[in-house]
Every structure is written in structure tokens, then in C-alpha cells.
XYZ file of C-alpha atoms in Angstrom:
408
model
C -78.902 9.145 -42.097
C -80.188 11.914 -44.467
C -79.478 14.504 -42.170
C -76.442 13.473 -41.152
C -74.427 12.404 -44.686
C -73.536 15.815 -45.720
C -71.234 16.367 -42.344
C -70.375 12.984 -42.442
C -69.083 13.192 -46.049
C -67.135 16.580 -45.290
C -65.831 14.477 -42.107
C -64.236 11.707 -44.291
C -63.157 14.728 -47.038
C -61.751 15.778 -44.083
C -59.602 13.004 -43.138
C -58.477 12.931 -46.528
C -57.066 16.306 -47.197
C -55.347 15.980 -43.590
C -53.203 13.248 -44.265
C -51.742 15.431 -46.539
C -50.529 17.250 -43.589
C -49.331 14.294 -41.768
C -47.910 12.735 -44.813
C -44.681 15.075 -45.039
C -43.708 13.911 -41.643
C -44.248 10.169 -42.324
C -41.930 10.746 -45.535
C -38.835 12.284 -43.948
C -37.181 9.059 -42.804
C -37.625 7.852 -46.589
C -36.098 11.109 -48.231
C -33.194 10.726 -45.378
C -32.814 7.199 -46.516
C -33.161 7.371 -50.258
C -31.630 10.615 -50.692
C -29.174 10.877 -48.030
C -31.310 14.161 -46.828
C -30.038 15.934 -43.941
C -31.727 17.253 -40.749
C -31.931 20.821 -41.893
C -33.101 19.432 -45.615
C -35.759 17.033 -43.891
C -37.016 19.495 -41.643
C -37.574 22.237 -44.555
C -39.860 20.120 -45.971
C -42.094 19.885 -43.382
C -41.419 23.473 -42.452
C -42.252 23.890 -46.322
C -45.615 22.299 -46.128
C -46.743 23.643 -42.675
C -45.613 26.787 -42.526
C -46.716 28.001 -45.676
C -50.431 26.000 -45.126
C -50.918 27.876 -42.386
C -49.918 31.491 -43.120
C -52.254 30.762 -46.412
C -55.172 29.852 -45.122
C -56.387 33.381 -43.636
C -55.417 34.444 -47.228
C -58.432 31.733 -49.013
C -60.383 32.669 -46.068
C -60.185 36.539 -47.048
C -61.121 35.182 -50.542
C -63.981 33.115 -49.559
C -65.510 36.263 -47.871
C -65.457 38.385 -50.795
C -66.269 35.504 -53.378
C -68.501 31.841 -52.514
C -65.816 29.103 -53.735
C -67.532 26.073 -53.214
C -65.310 24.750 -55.890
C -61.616 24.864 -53.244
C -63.216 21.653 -52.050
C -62.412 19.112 -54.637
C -59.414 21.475 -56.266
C -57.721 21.647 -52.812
C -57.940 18.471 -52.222
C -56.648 17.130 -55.225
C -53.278 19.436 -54.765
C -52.602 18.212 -51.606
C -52.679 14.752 -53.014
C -51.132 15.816 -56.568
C -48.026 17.241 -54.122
C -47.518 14.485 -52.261
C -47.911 12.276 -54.629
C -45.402 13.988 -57.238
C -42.486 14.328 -54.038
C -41.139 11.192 -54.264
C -40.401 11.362 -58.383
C -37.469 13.627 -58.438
C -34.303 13.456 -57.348
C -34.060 17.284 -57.347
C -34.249 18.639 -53.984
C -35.577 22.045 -55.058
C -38.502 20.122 -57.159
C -39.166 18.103 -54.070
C -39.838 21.207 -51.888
C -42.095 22.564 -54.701
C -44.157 19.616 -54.528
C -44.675 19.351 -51.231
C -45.462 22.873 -51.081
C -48.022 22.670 -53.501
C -49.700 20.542 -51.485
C -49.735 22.712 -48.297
C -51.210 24.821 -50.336
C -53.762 23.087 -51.395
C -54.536 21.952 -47.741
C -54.771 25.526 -47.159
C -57.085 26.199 -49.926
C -59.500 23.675 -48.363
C -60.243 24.429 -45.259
C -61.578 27.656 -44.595
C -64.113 27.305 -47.262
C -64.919 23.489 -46.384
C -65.234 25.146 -42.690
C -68.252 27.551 -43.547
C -69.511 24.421 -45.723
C -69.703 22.274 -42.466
C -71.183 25.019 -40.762
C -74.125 24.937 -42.849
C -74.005 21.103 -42.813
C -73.968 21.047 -39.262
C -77.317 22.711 -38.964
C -76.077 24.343 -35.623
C -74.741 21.685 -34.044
C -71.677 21.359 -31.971
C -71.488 17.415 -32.163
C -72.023 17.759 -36.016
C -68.451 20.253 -35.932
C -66.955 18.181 -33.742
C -67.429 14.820 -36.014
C -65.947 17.380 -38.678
C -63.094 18.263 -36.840
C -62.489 14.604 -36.350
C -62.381 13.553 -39.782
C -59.167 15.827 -39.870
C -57.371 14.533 -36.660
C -58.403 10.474 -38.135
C -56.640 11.813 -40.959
C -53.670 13.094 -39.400
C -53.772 9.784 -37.286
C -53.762 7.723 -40.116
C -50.716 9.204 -42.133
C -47.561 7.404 -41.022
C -49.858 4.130 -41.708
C -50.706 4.968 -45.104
C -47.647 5.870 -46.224
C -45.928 2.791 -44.632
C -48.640 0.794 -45.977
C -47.635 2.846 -49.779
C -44.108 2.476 -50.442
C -42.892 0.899 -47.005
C -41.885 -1.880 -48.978
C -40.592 -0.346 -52.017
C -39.089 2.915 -52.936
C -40.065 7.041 -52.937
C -41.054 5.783 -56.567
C -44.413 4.640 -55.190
C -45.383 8.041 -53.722
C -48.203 8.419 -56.892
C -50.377 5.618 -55.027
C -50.653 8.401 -52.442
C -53.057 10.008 -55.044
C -55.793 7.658 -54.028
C -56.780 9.564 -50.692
C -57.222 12.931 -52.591
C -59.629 11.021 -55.404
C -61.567 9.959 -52.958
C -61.975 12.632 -50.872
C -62.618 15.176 -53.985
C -65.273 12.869 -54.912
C -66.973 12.756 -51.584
C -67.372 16.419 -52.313
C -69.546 15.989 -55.464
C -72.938 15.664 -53.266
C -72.199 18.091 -50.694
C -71.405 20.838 -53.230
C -74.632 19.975 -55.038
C -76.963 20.133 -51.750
C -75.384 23.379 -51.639
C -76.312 24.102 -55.007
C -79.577 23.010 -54.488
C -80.020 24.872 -50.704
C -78.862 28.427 -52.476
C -81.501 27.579 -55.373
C -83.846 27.528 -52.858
C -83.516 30.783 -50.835
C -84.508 33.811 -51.479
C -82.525 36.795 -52.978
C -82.628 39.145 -50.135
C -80.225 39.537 -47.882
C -80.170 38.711 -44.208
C -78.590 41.483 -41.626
C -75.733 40.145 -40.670
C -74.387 40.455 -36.511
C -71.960 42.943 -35.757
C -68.230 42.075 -35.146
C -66.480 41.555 -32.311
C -62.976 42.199 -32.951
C -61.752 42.041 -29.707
C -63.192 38.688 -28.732
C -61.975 37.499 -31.481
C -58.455 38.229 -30.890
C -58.675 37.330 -27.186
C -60.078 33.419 -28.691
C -57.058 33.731 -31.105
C -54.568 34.210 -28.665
C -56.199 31.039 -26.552
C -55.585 28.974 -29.636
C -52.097 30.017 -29.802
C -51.240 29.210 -26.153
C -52.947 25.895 -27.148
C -51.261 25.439 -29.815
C -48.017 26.103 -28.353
C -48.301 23.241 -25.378
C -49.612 20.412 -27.870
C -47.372 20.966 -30.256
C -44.401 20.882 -28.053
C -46.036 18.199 -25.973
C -46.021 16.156 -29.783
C -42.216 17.126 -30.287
C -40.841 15.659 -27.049
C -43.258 13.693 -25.186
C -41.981 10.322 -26.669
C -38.359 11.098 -25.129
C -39.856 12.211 -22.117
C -42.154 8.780 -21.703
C -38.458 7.360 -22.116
C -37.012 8.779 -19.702
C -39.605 8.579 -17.116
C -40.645 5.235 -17.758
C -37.387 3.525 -18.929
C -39.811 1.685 -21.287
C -37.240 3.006 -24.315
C -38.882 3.185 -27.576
C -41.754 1.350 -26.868
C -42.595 3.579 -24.169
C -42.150 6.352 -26.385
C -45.172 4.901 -29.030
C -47.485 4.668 -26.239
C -47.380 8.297 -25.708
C -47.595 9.570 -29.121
C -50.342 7.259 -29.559
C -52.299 8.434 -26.348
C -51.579 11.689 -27.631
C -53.516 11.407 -30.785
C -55.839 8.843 -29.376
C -56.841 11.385 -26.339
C -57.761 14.444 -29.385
C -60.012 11.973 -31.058
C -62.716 11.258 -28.004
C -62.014 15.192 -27.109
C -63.163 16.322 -30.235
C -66.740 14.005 -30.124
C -66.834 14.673 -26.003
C -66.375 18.612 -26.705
C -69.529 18.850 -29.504
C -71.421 17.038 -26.895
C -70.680 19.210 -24.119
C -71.437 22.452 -26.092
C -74.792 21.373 -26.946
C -75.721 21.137 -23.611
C -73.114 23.447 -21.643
C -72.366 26.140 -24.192
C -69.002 26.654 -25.738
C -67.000 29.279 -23.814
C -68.367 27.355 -20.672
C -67.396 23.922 -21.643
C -63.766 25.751 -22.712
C -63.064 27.193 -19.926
C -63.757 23.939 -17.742
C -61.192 22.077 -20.678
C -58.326 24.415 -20.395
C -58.456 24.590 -16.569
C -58.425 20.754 -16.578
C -55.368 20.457 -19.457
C -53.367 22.646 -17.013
C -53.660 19.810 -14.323
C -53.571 17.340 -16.790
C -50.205 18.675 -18.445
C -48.730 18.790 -14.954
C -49.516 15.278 -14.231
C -47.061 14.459 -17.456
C -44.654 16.639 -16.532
C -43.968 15.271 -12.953
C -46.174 11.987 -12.536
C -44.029 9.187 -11.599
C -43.128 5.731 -13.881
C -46.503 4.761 -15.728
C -48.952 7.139 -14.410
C -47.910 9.792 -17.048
C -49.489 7.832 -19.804
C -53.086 8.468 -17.961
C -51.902 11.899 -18.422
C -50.902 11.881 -21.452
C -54.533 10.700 -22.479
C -56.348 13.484 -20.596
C -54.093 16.831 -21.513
C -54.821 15.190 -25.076
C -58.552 15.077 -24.695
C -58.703 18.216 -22.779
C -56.800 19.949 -25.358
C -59.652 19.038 -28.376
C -62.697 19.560 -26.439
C -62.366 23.287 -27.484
C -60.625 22.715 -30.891
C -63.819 22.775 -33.167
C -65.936 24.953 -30.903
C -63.250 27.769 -31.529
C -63.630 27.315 -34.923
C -67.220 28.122 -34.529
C -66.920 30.696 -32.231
C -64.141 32.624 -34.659
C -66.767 32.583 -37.017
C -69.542 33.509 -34.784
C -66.797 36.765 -33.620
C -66.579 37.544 -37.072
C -70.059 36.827 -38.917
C -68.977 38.947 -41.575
C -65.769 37.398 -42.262
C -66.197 33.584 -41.441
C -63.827 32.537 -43.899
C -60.873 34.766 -42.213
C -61.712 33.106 -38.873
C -61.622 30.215 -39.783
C -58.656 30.693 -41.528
C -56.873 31.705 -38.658
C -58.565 29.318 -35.984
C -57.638 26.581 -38.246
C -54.396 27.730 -40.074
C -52.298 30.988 -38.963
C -52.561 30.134 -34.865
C -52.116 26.515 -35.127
C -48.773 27.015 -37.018
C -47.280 29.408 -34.217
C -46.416 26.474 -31.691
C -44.304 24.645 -34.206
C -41.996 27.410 -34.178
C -41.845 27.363 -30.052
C -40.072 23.974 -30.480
C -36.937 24.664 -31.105
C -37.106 27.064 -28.240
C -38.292 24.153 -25.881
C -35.375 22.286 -27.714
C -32.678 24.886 -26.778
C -33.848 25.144 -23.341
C -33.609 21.083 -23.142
C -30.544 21.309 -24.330
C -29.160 23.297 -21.925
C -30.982 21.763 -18.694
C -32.914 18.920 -18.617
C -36.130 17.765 -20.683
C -38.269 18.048 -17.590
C -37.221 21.337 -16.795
C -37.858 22.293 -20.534
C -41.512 20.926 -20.862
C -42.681 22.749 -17.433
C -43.256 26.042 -18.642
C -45.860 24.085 -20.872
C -48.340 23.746 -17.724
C -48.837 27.226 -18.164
C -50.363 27.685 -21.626
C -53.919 25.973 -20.593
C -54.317 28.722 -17.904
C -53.151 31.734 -19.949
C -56.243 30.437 -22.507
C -58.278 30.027 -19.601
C -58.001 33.706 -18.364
C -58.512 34.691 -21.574
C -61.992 32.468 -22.215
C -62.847 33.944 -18.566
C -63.290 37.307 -20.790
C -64.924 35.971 -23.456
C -68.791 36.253 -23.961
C -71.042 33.008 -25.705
C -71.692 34.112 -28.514
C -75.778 33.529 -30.159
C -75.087 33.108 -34.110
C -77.374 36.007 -35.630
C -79.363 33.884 -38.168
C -79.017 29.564 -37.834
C -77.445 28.329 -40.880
C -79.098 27.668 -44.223
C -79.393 23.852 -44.191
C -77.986 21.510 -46.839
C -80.836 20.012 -48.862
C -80.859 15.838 -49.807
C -82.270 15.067 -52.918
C -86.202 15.016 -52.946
C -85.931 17.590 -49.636
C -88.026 20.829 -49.939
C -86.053 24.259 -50.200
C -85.586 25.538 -46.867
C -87.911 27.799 -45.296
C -87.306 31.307 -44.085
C -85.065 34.156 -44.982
C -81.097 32.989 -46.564
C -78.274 33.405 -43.454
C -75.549 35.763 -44.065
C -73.453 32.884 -45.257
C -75.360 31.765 -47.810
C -77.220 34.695 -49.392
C -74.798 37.883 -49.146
C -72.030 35.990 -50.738
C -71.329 36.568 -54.866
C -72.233 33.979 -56.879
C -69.010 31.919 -57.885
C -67.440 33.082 -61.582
């Protein structure tokens, strides 16, 4: 339990900053029903929060590389709450899409610093990542619950209880940021060569996560219709999918951290993506209730690789970990939102079958490009986070501990 409550704390933080992200989405039907919103006025405030998180994030990761900001933690995830929790108070539309970008900003301001923090939490371990990674999809998950749960039974007034996740989570991070304290206070001074970078790689893994991105994200957008339609199970039908959908990412995060321990990451990847492509095929064109089995394995084919790429960014880029994981996490998610209008369009103007086939093909263009892509041996294993009453660690500081200026 002392080795593991560090990652575990960051893996609840986690889950606390990313409801944030699902929160938006879980508010729309309230803003359409209190405020008489629109579809174009609903969908710029998710576009608002998303969007901007996204194309931010390499922007705090740059930062983090040039300056150790331990601090983004708690501060980041107390604007995601503040924003959210502020949204529902005025009536002003252009107020409301302030608020709620503040708070995709501070989503954005988290995670490529509480990244590198799990990395040195995680002690080199895949399964510690992954149980990172799934404190963000629980998270997620859990959004259209808590908000129901909120002000489901009373008005956009009752947004502020939405604070609560955020003082929580920023409080979790009171510990971890002192074992941090504590594990720098106990290296040396010198610095640690750091690995070369491999900018290619790097850009091959990023364009994996955007053809990953792109197939989950429009798999999210229409796959509730499309149980509908194949199943005749109406909306019901429709619930069971998105819930597969998220259910499926949660056992493919743990499964994937497990499998790179033992398999390595590009390896266990490779197998994933190869697998998803089947997988998204059996939605696309399985028959009456068999495309719910599918449903669950594109889902959990689709995670296995989610947190090892954040590792493996970082690994690709040792001496710019916060700008990989800024992009692994942030800038290449966001790209497959804006493919859904596209798959949208097409839908429109054939069927939703025809639409979502040109999905199958996104697994095996990352595929191809994880063929290419070399496993990558971190130079120096992280410095690990100290308990209280734990000795300093032994051995020369890692690159992303010791070569980083002390926070002002």
C-alpha cells in the first residue's frame, strides 16, 4: 500500500479533473432546456471546452519542460471545477462560454505535468500508468451521473455543488506533491545524461493516436443510433452501446499495463490495433445483438495502447516529456472530434452503415505505423516518490527530476 498510494492518489486526481471534461457534455441538455440554447450554441460549448483543452496542453507541456510546475496539479484542477461550477450562474451566453473555457483550460494545465508526475510514481511500471490512465476514463464515465445526481432535480443554479470533485481531487494532490518534494530533496545535484530524441518515432506514434482517435471518437458520436438501427432495441439499445463503449476502455486500460510488463509496449500495440480493426468490423456489419460483443472488444482494444503511448511519447522525447505528453494526451486526441461531422455529412447523404465503414480502417493505418516503430528502453528509471519515513533514493537523479529548474 505504500508503494502504491502515490499512483493511486494521482489515479483518483485523475478521475476528478476528467469529469470536468465529461461534464460539458452532460450539461448541454440543461442549457438547451433552461436557456432555450440551440444546436450550434450547445455544441460551442463543448467545442469551447475541448477544443481549446486540447490545443493547450502541448503549450503547459512546453512549459513544464523548461520550468518543474508541480504546483498545475491542484491549480488545474481547481479551474476545471471553478468553470464548471460558475457555468450554470449566468444567463449570459458569452459568460457561459468563458466559464466553461476556463475550465478546459485548466484540464489542460493538468495533465501534462500530472503525466511526468505519474511517471515517477509509477516507478516504471506499465500497470501503475495504466491504473493512472484509468482514473481519467472512471472520471469521464462518471460525468453524466454526477451531474444528474447535482442539479437533475433542480436548476443550472446548482452547478457550484460541482465544485466538490475539484476540492477533492486538489487535495489528493497535497501528499503526492510533497513525496516529490521530499524525492528531489533527496537526489543529488548533478545531472543525469539524458537519451537522445527520436523525432521521427515520435511523429509516426502521434499519427497512430490520431487514427485512434479518429475511429473512437466517431464510434462515440454514432454508435448509439447505429445499435438502433441494427438491433431495433430503440433507445435502450442505444445505452447499451455507449455503455459497452466506456465499459470496454476501462478493463483495456488495466489489461494493456499488464500486457506491457510482460510483452513490451509497441508489441502488445501492435497485437491491439490489429485486433480493433476486426473488432470495429464486427460492429459495423455483425447482425442483431452480436454487435454489442463488439462493441465491448473495439472498446478494450482501443485502450490497451492508450497509456502505453503516453509513455512511449515521453520515452521518444526524453528531453521534452511534458510536450509528449501534451500531445499524446491533448493535441491528437482532439483531432477525431472534428472528423465527426465529416462521418455526419457522409451519413447524411447515404446510410449510417456506409458512413461508419471507413472507420475499420483507422486500427490498421496505426498498426502499419507501430510495425515501424522501435521499443523504446527509458535512459535512466524514474526517480521514485518517497512515503514519509522512506530513505532518499539511491543513485544518480533521472533527467526528469534533476535537470529541471527549480519552481519560482
Amino acid at each position: 500500500m505504500r508503494r502504491n498510494s502515490p499512483i493511486s492518489l494521482l489515479a483518483v486526481g485523475h478521475a476528478c479533473v476528467d469529469l470536468y471534461q465529461g461534464a460539458v457534455a452532460a450539461l448541454v441538455p440543461f442549457f438547451v432546456a433552461e436557456r432555450a440554447y440551440g444546436y450550434a450554441a450547445a455544441s460551442g460549448l463543448v467545442l469551447a471546452a475541448s477544443l481549446l483543452s486540447s490545443v493547450a496542453q502541448p503549450l503547459f507541456g512546453a512549459l513544464t519542460d523548461r520550468w518543474a510546475m508541480p504546483w498545475l496539479l491542484p491549480t488545474g484542477t481547481l479551474l476545471g471545477g471553478a468553470g464548471i461550477a460558475l457555468s450554470g450562474l449566468s444567463g449570459s451566453y458569452g459568460l457561459t462560454l468563458v466559464f466553461v473555457a476556463v475550465s478546459g483550460i485548466g484540464v489542460a494545465a493538468y495533465h501534462p505535468e500530472a503525466a511526468r508526475v505519474a511517471r515517477l510514481a509509477a516507478r516504471g511500471s506499465h500497470s501503475a500508468m495504466s491504473r493512472f490512465s484509468l482514473g481519467g476514463n472512471i472520471g469521464f464515465a462518471l460525468a453524466p451521473l454526477v451531474v444528474s445526481f447535482a442539479i437533475g432535480q433542480g436548476s443550472l443554479r446548482w452547478t457550484p455543488v460541482l465544485v466538490l470533485p475539484a476540492l477533492a481531487g486538489a487535495a489528493l494532490c497535497v501528499p503526492v506533491l510533497r513525496m516529490l518534494a521530499r524525492s528531489r530533496a533527496g537526489t543529488s545535484g548533478a545531472s543525469a545524461p539524458r537519451g537522445a530524441d527520436d523525432v521521427a518515432s515520435f511523429v509516426k506514434l502521434s499519427l497512430a493516436v490520431v487514427f485512434r482517435s479518429v475511429v473512437f471518437t466517431g464510434l462515440s458520436t454514432f454508435v448509439a443510433l447505429h445499435a438502433q438501427q441494427r438491433t431495433e432495441g430503440g433507445t435502450t439499445a442505444g445505452t447499451v452501446a455507449l455503455f459497452l463503449l466506456f465499459l470496454g476502455g476501462a478493463v483495456g486500460s488495466l489489461l494493456g499495463g499488464f500486457l506491457a510488463d510482460r510483452h513490451g509496449r509497441v508489441r502488445v500495440s501492435r497485437w491491439s490495433y490489429l485486433l480493433s480493426a476486426a473488432a470495429v468490423a464486427g460492429v459495423v456489419y455483425a447482425p442483431g445483438p452480436a454487435m454489442f460483443l463488439f462493441v465491448a472488444l473495439t472498446s478494450a482494444g482501443l485502450y490497451v495502447p492508450f497509456s502505453l503511448q503516453v509513455t512511449l511519447g515521453q520515452d521518444y522525447l526524453p528531453s521534452r516529456m511534458g510536450t509528449a505528453s501534451g500531445v499524446t494526451l491533448g493535441l491528437t486526441v482532439s483531432i477525431g472530434g472534428l472528423i465527426a461531422p465529416l462521418l455526419g455529412h457522409l451519413a447524411d447523404s447515404t446510410t449510417l452503415r456506409t458512413a461508419l465503414t471507413p472507420l475499420i480502417a483507422m486500427p490498421v493505418l496505426s498498426w502499419l505505423l507501430f510495425r515501424t516503430l522501435p521499443d523504446p528502453t527509458p535512459p535512466e528509471a524514474p526517480t521514485p516518490l518517497q512515503e514519509p519515513g522512506d530513505s532518499a533514493p539511491a543513485g544518480p537523479p533521472t533527467p526528469a527530476s534533476s535537470t529541471r529548474k527549480a519552481p519560482s
